[in-house]
Coordinates of C-alpha atoms and ligand atoms in Angstrom, one line a residue:
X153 CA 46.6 252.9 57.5
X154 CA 47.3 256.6 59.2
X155 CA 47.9 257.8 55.9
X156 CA 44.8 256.5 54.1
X157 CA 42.8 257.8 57.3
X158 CA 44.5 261.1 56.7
X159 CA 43.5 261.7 52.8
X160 CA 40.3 260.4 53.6
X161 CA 39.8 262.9 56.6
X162 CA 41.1 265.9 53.9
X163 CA 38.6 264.5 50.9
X164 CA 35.9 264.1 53.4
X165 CA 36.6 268.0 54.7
X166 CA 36.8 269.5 51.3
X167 CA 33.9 268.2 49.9
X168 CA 32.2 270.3 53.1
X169 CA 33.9 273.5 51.7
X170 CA 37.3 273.4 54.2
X171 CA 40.2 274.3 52.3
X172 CA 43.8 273.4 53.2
X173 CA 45.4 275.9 54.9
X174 CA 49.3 277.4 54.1
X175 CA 50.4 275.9 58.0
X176 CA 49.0 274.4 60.7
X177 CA 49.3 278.0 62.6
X178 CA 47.1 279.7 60.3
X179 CA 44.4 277.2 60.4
X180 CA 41.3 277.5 62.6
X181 CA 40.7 274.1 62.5
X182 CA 43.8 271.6 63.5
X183 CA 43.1 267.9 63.0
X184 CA 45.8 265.8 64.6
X185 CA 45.4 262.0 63.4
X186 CA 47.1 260.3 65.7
X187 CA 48.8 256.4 66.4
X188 CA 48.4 254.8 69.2
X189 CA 51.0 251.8 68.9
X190 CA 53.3 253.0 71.2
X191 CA 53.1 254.8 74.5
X192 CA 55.9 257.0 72.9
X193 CA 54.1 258.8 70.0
X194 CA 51.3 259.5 72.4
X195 CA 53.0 261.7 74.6
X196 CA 54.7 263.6 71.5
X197 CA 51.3 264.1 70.2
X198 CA 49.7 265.6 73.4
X199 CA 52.7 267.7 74.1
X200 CA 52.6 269.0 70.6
X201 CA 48.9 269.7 70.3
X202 CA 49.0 271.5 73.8
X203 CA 51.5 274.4 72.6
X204 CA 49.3 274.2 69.6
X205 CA 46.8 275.3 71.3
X206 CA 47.4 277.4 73.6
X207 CA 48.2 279.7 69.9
X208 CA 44.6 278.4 68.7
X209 CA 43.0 280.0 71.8
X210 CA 42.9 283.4 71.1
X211 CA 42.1 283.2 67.7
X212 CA 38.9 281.1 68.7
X213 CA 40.4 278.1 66.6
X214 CA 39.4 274.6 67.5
X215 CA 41.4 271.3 68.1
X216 CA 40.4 268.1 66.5
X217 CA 42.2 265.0 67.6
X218 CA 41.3 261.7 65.3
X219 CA 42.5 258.0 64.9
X220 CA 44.0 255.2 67.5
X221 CA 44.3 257.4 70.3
X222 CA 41.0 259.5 70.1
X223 CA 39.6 256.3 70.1
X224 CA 41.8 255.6 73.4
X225 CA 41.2 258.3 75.9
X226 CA 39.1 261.1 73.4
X227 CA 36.7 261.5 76.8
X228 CA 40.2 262.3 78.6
X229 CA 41.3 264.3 76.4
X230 CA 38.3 266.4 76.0
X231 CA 37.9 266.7 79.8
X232 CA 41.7 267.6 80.0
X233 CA 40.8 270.2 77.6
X234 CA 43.0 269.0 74.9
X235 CA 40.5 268.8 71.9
X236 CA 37.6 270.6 71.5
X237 CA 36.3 267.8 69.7
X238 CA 37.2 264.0 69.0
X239 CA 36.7 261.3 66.5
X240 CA 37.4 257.9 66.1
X241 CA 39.1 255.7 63.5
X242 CA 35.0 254.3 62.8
X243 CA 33.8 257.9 61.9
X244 CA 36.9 259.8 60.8
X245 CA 36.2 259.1 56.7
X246 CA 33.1 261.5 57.8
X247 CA 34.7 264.1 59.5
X248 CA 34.2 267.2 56.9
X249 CA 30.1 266.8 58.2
X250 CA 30.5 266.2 61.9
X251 CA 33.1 269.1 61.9
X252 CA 30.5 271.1 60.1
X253 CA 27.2 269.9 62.3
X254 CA 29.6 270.8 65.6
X255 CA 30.2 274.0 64.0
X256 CA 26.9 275.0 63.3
X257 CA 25.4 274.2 67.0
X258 CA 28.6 273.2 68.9
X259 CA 26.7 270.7 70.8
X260 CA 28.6 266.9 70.2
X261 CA 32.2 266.6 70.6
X262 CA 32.7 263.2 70.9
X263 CA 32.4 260.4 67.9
X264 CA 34.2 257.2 69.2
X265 CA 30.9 255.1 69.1
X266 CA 32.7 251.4 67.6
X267 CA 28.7 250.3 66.9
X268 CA 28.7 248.8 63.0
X269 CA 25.9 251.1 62.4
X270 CA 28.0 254.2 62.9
X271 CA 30.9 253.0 60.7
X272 CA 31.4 255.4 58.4
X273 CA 32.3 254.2 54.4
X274 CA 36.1 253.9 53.4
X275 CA 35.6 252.6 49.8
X276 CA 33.5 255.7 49.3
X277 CA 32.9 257.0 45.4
X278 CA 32.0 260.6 46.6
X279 CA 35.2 260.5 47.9
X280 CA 37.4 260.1 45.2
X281 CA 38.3 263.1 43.7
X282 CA 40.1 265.7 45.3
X283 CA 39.9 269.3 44.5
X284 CA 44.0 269.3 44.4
X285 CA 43.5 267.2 41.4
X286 CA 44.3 263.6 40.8
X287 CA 46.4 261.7 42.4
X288 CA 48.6 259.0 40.9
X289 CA 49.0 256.8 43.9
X290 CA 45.7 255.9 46.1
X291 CA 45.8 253.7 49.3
X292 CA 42.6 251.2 49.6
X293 CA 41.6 249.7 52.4
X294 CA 40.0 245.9 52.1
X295 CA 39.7 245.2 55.2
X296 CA 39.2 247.6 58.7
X297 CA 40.1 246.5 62.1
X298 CA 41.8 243.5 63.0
X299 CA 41.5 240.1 65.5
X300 CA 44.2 238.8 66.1
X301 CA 44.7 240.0 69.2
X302 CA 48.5 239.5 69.3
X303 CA 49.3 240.2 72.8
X304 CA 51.4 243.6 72.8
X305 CA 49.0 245.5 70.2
X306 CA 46.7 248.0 70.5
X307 CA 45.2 247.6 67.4
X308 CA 42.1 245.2 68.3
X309 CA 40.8 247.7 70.8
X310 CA 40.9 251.0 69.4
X311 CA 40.1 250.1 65.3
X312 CA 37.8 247.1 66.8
X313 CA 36.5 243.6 64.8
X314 CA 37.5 242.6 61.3
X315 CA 35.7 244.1 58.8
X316 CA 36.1 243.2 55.2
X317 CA 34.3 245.3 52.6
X318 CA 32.4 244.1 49.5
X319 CA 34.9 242.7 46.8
X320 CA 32.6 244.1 44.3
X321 CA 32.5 246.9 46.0
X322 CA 36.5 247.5 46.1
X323 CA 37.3 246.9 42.2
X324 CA 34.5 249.4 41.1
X325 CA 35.9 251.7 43.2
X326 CA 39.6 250.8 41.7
X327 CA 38.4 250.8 38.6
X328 CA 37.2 254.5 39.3
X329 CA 40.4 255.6 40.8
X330 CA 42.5 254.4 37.7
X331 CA 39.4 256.7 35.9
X332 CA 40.5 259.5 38.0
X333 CA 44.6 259.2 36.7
X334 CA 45.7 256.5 39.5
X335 CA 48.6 254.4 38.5
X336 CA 49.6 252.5 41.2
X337 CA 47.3 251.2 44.3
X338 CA 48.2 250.0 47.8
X339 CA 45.7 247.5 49.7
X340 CA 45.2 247.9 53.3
X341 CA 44.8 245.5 55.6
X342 CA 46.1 245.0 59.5
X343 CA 46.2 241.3 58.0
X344 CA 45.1 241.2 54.4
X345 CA 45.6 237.8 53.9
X346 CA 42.5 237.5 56.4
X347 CA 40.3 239.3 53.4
X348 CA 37.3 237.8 53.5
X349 CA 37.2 234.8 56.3
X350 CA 34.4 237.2 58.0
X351 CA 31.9 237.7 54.8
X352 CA 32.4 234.7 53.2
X353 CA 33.3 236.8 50.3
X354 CA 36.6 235.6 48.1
X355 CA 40.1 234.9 49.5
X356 CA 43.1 237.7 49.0
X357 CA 45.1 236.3 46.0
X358 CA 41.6 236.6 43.9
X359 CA 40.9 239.8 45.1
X360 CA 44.7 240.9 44.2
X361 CA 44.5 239.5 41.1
X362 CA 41.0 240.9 40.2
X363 CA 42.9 244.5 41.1
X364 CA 45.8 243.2 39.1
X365 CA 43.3 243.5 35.9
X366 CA 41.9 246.9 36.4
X367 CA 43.3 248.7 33.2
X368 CA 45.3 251.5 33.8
X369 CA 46.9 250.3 37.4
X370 CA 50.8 249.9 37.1
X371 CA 51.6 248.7 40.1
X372 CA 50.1 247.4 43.2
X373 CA 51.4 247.0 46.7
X374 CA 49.5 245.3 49.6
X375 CA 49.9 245.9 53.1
X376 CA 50.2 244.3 55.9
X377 CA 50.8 240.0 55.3
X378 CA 50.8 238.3 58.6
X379 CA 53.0 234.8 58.4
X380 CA 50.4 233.4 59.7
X381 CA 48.1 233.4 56.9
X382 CA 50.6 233.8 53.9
X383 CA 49.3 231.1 51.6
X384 CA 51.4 230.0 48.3
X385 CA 48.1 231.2 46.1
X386 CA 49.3 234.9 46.9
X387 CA 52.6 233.9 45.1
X388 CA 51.1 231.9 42.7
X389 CA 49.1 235.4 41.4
X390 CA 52.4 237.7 42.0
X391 CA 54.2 235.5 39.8
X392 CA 51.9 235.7 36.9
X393 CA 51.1 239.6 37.4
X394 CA 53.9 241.8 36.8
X395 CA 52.1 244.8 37.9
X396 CA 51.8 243.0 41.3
X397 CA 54.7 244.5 43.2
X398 CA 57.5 241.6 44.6
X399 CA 58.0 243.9 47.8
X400 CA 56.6 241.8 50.3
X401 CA 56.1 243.2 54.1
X402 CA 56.1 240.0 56.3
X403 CA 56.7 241.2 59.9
X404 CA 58.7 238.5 62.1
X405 CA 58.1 240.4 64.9
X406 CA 61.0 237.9 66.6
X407 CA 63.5 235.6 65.7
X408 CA 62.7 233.4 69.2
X409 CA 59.7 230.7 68.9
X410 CA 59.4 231.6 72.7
X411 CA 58.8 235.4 72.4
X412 CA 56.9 234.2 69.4
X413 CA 54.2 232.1 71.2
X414 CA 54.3 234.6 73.8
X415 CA 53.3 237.3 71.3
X416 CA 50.5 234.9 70.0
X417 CA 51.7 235.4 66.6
X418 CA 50.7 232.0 65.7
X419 CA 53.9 230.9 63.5
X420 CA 57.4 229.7 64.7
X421 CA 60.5 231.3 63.0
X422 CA 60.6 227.5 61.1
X423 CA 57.5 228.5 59.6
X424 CA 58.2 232.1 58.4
X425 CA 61.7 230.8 56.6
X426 CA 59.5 228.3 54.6
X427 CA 57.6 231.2 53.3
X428 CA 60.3 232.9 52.6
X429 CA 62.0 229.9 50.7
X430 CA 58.7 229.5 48.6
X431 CA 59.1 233.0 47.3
X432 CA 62.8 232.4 47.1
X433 CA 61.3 229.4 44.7
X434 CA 58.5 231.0 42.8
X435 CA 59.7 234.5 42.5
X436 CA 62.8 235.2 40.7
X437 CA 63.3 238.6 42.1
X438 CA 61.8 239.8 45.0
X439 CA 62.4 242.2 48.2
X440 CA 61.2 241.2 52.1
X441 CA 60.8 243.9 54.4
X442 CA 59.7 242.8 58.1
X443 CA 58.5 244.6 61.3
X444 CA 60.5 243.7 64.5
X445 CA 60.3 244.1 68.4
X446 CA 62.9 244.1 71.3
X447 CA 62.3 243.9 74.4
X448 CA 59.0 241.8 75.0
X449 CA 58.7 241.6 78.5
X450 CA 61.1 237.9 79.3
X451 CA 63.1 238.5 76.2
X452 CA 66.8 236.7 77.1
X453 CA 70.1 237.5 75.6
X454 CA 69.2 234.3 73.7
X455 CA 66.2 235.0 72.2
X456 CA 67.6 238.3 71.3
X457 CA 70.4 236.7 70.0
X458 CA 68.2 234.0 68.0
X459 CA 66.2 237.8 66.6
X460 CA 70.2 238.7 65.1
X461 CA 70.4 235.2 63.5
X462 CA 67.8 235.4 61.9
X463 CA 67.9 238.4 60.2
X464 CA 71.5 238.0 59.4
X465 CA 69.9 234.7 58.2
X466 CA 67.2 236.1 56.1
X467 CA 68.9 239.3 55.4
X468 CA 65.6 241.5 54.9
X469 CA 66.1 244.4 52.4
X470 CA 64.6 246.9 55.5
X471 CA 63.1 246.4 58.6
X472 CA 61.1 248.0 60.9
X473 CA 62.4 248.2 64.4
X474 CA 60.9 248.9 67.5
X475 CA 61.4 248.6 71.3
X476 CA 58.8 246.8 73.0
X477 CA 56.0 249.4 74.4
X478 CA 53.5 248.4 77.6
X479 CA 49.7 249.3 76.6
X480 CA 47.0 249.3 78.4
X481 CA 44.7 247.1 78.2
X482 CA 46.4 244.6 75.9
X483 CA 47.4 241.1 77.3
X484 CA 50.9 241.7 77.5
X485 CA 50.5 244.4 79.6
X486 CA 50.2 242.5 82.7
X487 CA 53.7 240.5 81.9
X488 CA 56.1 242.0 84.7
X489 CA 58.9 244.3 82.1
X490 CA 62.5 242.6 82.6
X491 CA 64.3 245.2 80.9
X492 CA 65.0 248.8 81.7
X493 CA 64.7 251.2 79.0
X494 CA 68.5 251.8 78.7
X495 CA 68.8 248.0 77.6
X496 CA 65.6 247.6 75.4
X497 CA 67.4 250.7 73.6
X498 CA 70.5 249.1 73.5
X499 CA 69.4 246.0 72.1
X500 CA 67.2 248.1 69.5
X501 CA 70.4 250.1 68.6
X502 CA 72.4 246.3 67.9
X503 CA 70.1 245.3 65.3
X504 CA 69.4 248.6 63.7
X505 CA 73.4 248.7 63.3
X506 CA 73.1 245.0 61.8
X507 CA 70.1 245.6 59.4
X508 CA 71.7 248.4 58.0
X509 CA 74.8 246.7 57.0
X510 CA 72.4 244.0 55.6
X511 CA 70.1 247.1 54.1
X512 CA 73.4 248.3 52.2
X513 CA 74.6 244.7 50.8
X514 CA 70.9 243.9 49.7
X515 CA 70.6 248.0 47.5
X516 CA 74.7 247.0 46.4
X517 CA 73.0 244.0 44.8
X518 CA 70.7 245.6 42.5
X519 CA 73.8 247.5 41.0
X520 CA 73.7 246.9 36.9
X521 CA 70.1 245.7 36.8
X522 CA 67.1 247.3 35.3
X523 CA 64.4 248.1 37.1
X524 CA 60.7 249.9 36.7
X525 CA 60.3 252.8 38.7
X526 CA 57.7 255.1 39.4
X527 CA 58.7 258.7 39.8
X528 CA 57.0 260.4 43.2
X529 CA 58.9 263.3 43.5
X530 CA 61.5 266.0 43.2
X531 CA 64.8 264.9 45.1
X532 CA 65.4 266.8 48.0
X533 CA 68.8 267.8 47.0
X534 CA 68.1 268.8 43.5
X535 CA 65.7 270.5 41.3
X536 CA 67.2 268.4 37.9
X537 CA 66.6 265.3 39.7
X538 CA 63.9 263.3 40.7
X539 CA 62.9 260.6 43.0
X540 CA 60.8 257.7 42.9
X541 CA 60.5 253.5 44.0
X542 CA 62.0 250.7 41.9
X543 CA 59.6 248.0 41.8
X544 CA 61.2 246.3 44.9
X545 CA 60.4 249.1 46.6
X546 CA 63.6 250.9 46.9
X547 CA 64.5 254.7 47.0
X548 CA 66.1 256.0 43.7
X549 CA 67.0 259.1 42.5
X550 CA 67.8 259.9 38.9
X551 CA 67.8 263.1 36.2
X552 CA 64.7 264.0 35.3
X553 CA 61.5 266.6 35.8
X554 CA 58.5 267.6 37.4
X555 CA 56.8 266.4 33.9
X556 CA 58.1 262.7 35.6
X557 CA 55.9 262.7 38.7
X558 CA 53.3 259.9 38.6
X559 CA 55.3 258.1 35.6
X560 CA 56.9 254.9 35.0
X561 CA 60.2 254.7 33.6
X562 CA 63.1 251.7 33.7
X563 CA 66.2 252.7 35.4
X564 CA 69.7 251.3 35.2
X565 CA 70.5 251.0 38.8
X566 CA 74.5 252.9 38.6
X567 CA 75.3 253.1 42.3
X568 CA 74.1 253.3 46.2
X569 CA 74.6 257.0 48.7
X570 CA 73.5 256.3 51.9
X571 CA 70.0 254.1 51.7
X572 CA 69.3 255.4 48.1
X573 CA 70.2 253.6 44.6
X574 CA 71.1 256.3 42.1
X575 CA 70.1 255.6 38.6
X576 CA 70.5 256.2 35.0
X577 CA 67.2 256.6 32.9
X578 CA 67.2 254.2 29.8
X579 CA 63.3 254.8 28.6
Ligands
SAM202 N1 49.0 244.5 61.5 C1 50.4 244.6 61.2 C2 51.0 243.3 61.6 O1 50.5 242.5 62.2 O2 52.2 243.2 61.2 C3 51.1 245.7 61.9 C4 50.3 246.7 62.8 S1 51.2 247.5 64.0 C5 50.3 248.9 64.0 C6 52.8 247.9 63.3 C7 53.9 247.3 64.1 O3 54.1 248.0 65.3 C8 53.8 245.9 64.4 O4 54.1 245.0 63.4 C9 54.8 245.8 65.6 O5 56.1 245.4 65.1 C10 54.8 247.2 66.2 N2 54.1 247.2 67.5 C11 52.8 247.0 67.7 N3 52.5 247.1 69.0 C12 53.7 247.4 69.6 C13 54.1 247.6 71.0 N4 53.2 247.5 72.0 N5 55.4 248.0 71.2 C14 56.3 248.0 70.2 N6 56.0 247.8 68.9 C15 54.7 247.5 68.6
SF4_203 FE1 48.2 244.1 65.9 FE2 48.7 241.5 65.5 FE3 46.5 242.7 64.5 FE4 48.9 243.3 63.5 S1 47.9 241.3 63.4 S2 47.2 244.7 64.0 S3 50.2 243.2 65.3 S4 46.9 242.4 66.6

C-alpha cells in the first residue's frame, strides 16, 4: 500500500514540474512516506529525518513527512519541528499541488483532514503516465482504508473507513494502464475480499476476473485476503484464469484460536486450514504466504507452541513475522504486555528459524518444473543475469538482459542459493 502511495506521491509531483532528484541530500524537497504499524519503524523514521534535516536547513530545503504516521502525530511533528509540512494517507495522491500551493504562499502545512470530501482520487487517469516512461508492473488500489478493527492495528485509525472505488471505474483505468505497456497488475486492498460490501457495487472474484480479461495484463496479484472473508468464488475464478496469479497472501496472524479471538480476527485456525484445503482441492499448484505475530499481550508457551504447529502444519512458502508492537489508541493497547522484549524476540527468532527451513523445502520442491516468470531486474551479483518472480511468486535468477525487463519468459527451475531458485531459460 506504501509503495502504491509512494508512485502515486512521485506521479502526482511530476506532473507539477518536480523532478527526481540524483539523492535524497541533494533534494530541496524530502518526502518521507512513512508506516505506522509498528512503534519500531516510527522511531527509525524520526531519527532519520532529524539528521536529515538538520543538512536541509542551511540550504533552505523543506521536510515533507506523508502516510500512517503523518496522519498519527503530523501536528506533533510539525510543532517538534520535524516537517515543515505534513500530509496524510487521504490527500497524499495530491501532493505535487499542495507542495506547490505551500510553496507559493507557505501558509498551510498540515493536510490530515480524514473528511470524504477531501479524499483525494487513487484510480486517477491524469496520473498514469510517468515522465520515466512506462512501467510494466502497476499497483491498483480497490479498496482504501479498512474496518475491521482487529485489535492490535493501526490501520483503522490513521487510513480511516472502507472505501471501495467504482468497479467501472477501476477496469478503465486497467485497461489504460495495459495501454500505457503494463503487463502485470497488483490489487490493493487492507481486505480485498471486502471489495464492495460498502457500495453495493460487485463482490471481489468478479471484479478479479473482469481485470483478468483486460487484454494485454499477464499477470495479476491481489493483496491483502483476510481468512475471514476468503470465499471459494475467488478460487473458482483463479482456477479458470491463468493470468490470475496462485500466490495467495492469507495472513494467520496466530496458530492459537485464543490469541485469535483476542485479536478479533474473526476465524479460528480450523477455519483457515479449510481454506487452505479448498485451494489444496481446486488449485493444482499454488503458493501461501501468511503474516504472523508473537507476542500478543497473554500469548502462553502454548499458544506459541500451537503458532509452530501450525506452520510446520501448513508449511507456508514465506511468511511474514513480527513481534507484537503496543499502539496507541488501538484496543489492544490497554491489555497489560506479559512478555519482555528479550522473549517476544526470542520467540520471533524460533519461528523465523523454522519458516526458513520450511521456506527452503517448499523452493527445493519446484526443482525440475517449468514455470512463467516475469523478469524485473538485473541480478545484483551479475550484469549477464537477470532476476525476476515465477508465477508462485518466488525469486529467480537466470541468464539473460536488460532487453528481459518487463517480459515473460518460462524457466526450468535447475536449483535453490539461499532463498532464490536459479533457472534455465527454455523460451
Ligand atoms: N490488512 C492486512 C491484513 O489484515 O492482513 C495487513 C495490514 S498490516 C499493515 C500488515 C501486518 O502487520 C499484519 O498482517 C500484522 O501481521 C502486522 N501488524 C499489524 N499491527 C501490528 C502490531 N501492532 N504489532 C506487530 N505486528 C503488527
Ligand atoms: Fe489491520 Fe485487521 Fe484491517 Fe488488516 S484487516 S488492516 S490487520 S484491522
Amino acid at each position: 500500500m506504501n509503495k502504491n502511495d509512494s508512485e502515486l506521491m512521485s506521479l502526482s509531483l511530476e506532473k507539477h514540474g518536480f523532478r527526481a532528484s540524483g539523492s535524497p541530500l541533494d533534494a530541496d524537497i524530502a518526502v518521507y512516506n512513512t508506516c505506522s504499524v509498528r512503534e519500531h519503524a516510527e522511531n527509525r523514521v524520526i531519527s532519520r529525518i532529524r539528521s536529515h534535516r538538520k543538512r536541509m536547513r542551511d540550504r533552505g530545503g523543506i521536510i515533507v513527512i506523508a502516510g500512517c504516521m503523518a496522519q498519527r502525530i503530523g501536528e506533533q511533528l510539525i510543532a517538534a519541528g520535524t516537517a515543515d509540512m505534513v500530509i496524510g494517507p487521504y490527500q497524499s495522491p495530491d501532493i505535487g499541488s499542495l507542495v506547490s500551493r505551500y510553496l507559493a504562499g507557505r501558509e498551510r502545512h498540515s493536510f490530515l483532514s480524514q473528511e470524504q470530501g477531501d479524499f483525494s482520487d487513487r484510480i486517477n487517469p491524469d496520473l498514469v503516465r510517468s515522465v520515466e516512461g512506462p512501467e510494466w508492473h502497476r499497483w491498483v488500489t480497490i479498496t482504501h482504508g479498512c474496518e475491521n478493527y482487529c485489535s492490535y492495528c493501526i490501520v483503522p485509525f490513521v487510513r480511516g473507513k472502507l472505501i471501495s472505488f467504482p468497479s467501472g471505474r477501476i477496469l478503465d483505468y486497467i485497461r489504460l494502464l495495459a495501454a500505457n505497456g503494463a503487463r502485470e497488475i497488483t490489487l490493493l486492498g487492507q481486505n480485498v475480499n471486502q471489495y464492495g460490501t460498502d457500495t453495493g457495487d460487485i463482490p471481489f472474484y468478479r471484479l478479479l476476473e473482469s481485470s483478468a480479461r483486460v487484454p494485454g495484463i499477464e499477470r495479476i496479484n491481489f493483496i491483502t485476503s483476510h481468512p475471514k472473508d476468503f470465499i471459494e468464488e475467488i478460487l473458482h475464478v483463479i482456477r479458470d484464469h491463468s493470468n490470475i496469479s496462485r500466490s495467495i497472501h492469507l495472513p494467520l496472524q496466530s496458530g492459537s484460536d485464543r490469541i485469535l479471538g483476542l485479536m478479533n480476527r474473526g476465524y479460528t485456525v480450523g477455519d483457515y486450514l479449510r481454506i487452505i484445503e479448498k485451494i489444496n482441492a481446486l488449485l493444482p499448484d499454488y503458493a501461501v504466504s501468511t503474516d504472523l505475530i508473537v507476542g500478543f499481550p497473554g500469548e502462553t508457551e502454548e499458544d506459541f507452541s500451537e503458532t509452530l504447529r501450525s506452520v510446520e502444519r501448513i508449511r507456508f512458502d514465506d511468511a511474514f513475522t513480527y513481534a507484537y508492537s503496543p499502539r496507541e489508541g488501538t484496543p489492544a493497547f490497554s491489555l497489560p504486555e506479559t512478555l519482555t522484549r528479550d522473549e517476544k524476540i526470542s520467540r520471533l527468532e524460533r519461528l523465523i528459524a523454522l519458516q526458513r527451513e520450511i521456506s527452503r523445502g517448499r523452493l527445493r520442491e519446484r526443482i525440475d518444473r517449468v514455470e512463467d516468470t516475469i523478469i524485473e531486474g538485473f541480478s545484483k551479483k551479475s550484469d549477464d543475469r537477470v532476476r525476476g518472480r515465477t508465477y508462485l511468486n518466488h525469486n529467480v535468477v537466470v541468464r539473460g538482459s536488460g532487453d528481459d525487463i518487463g517480459k515473460k519468459i518460462r524457466i526450468r527451475i535447475d536449483g535453490v542459493i539461499g532463498a532464490t531458485l536459479r533457472g534455465t531459460r527454455i523460451a
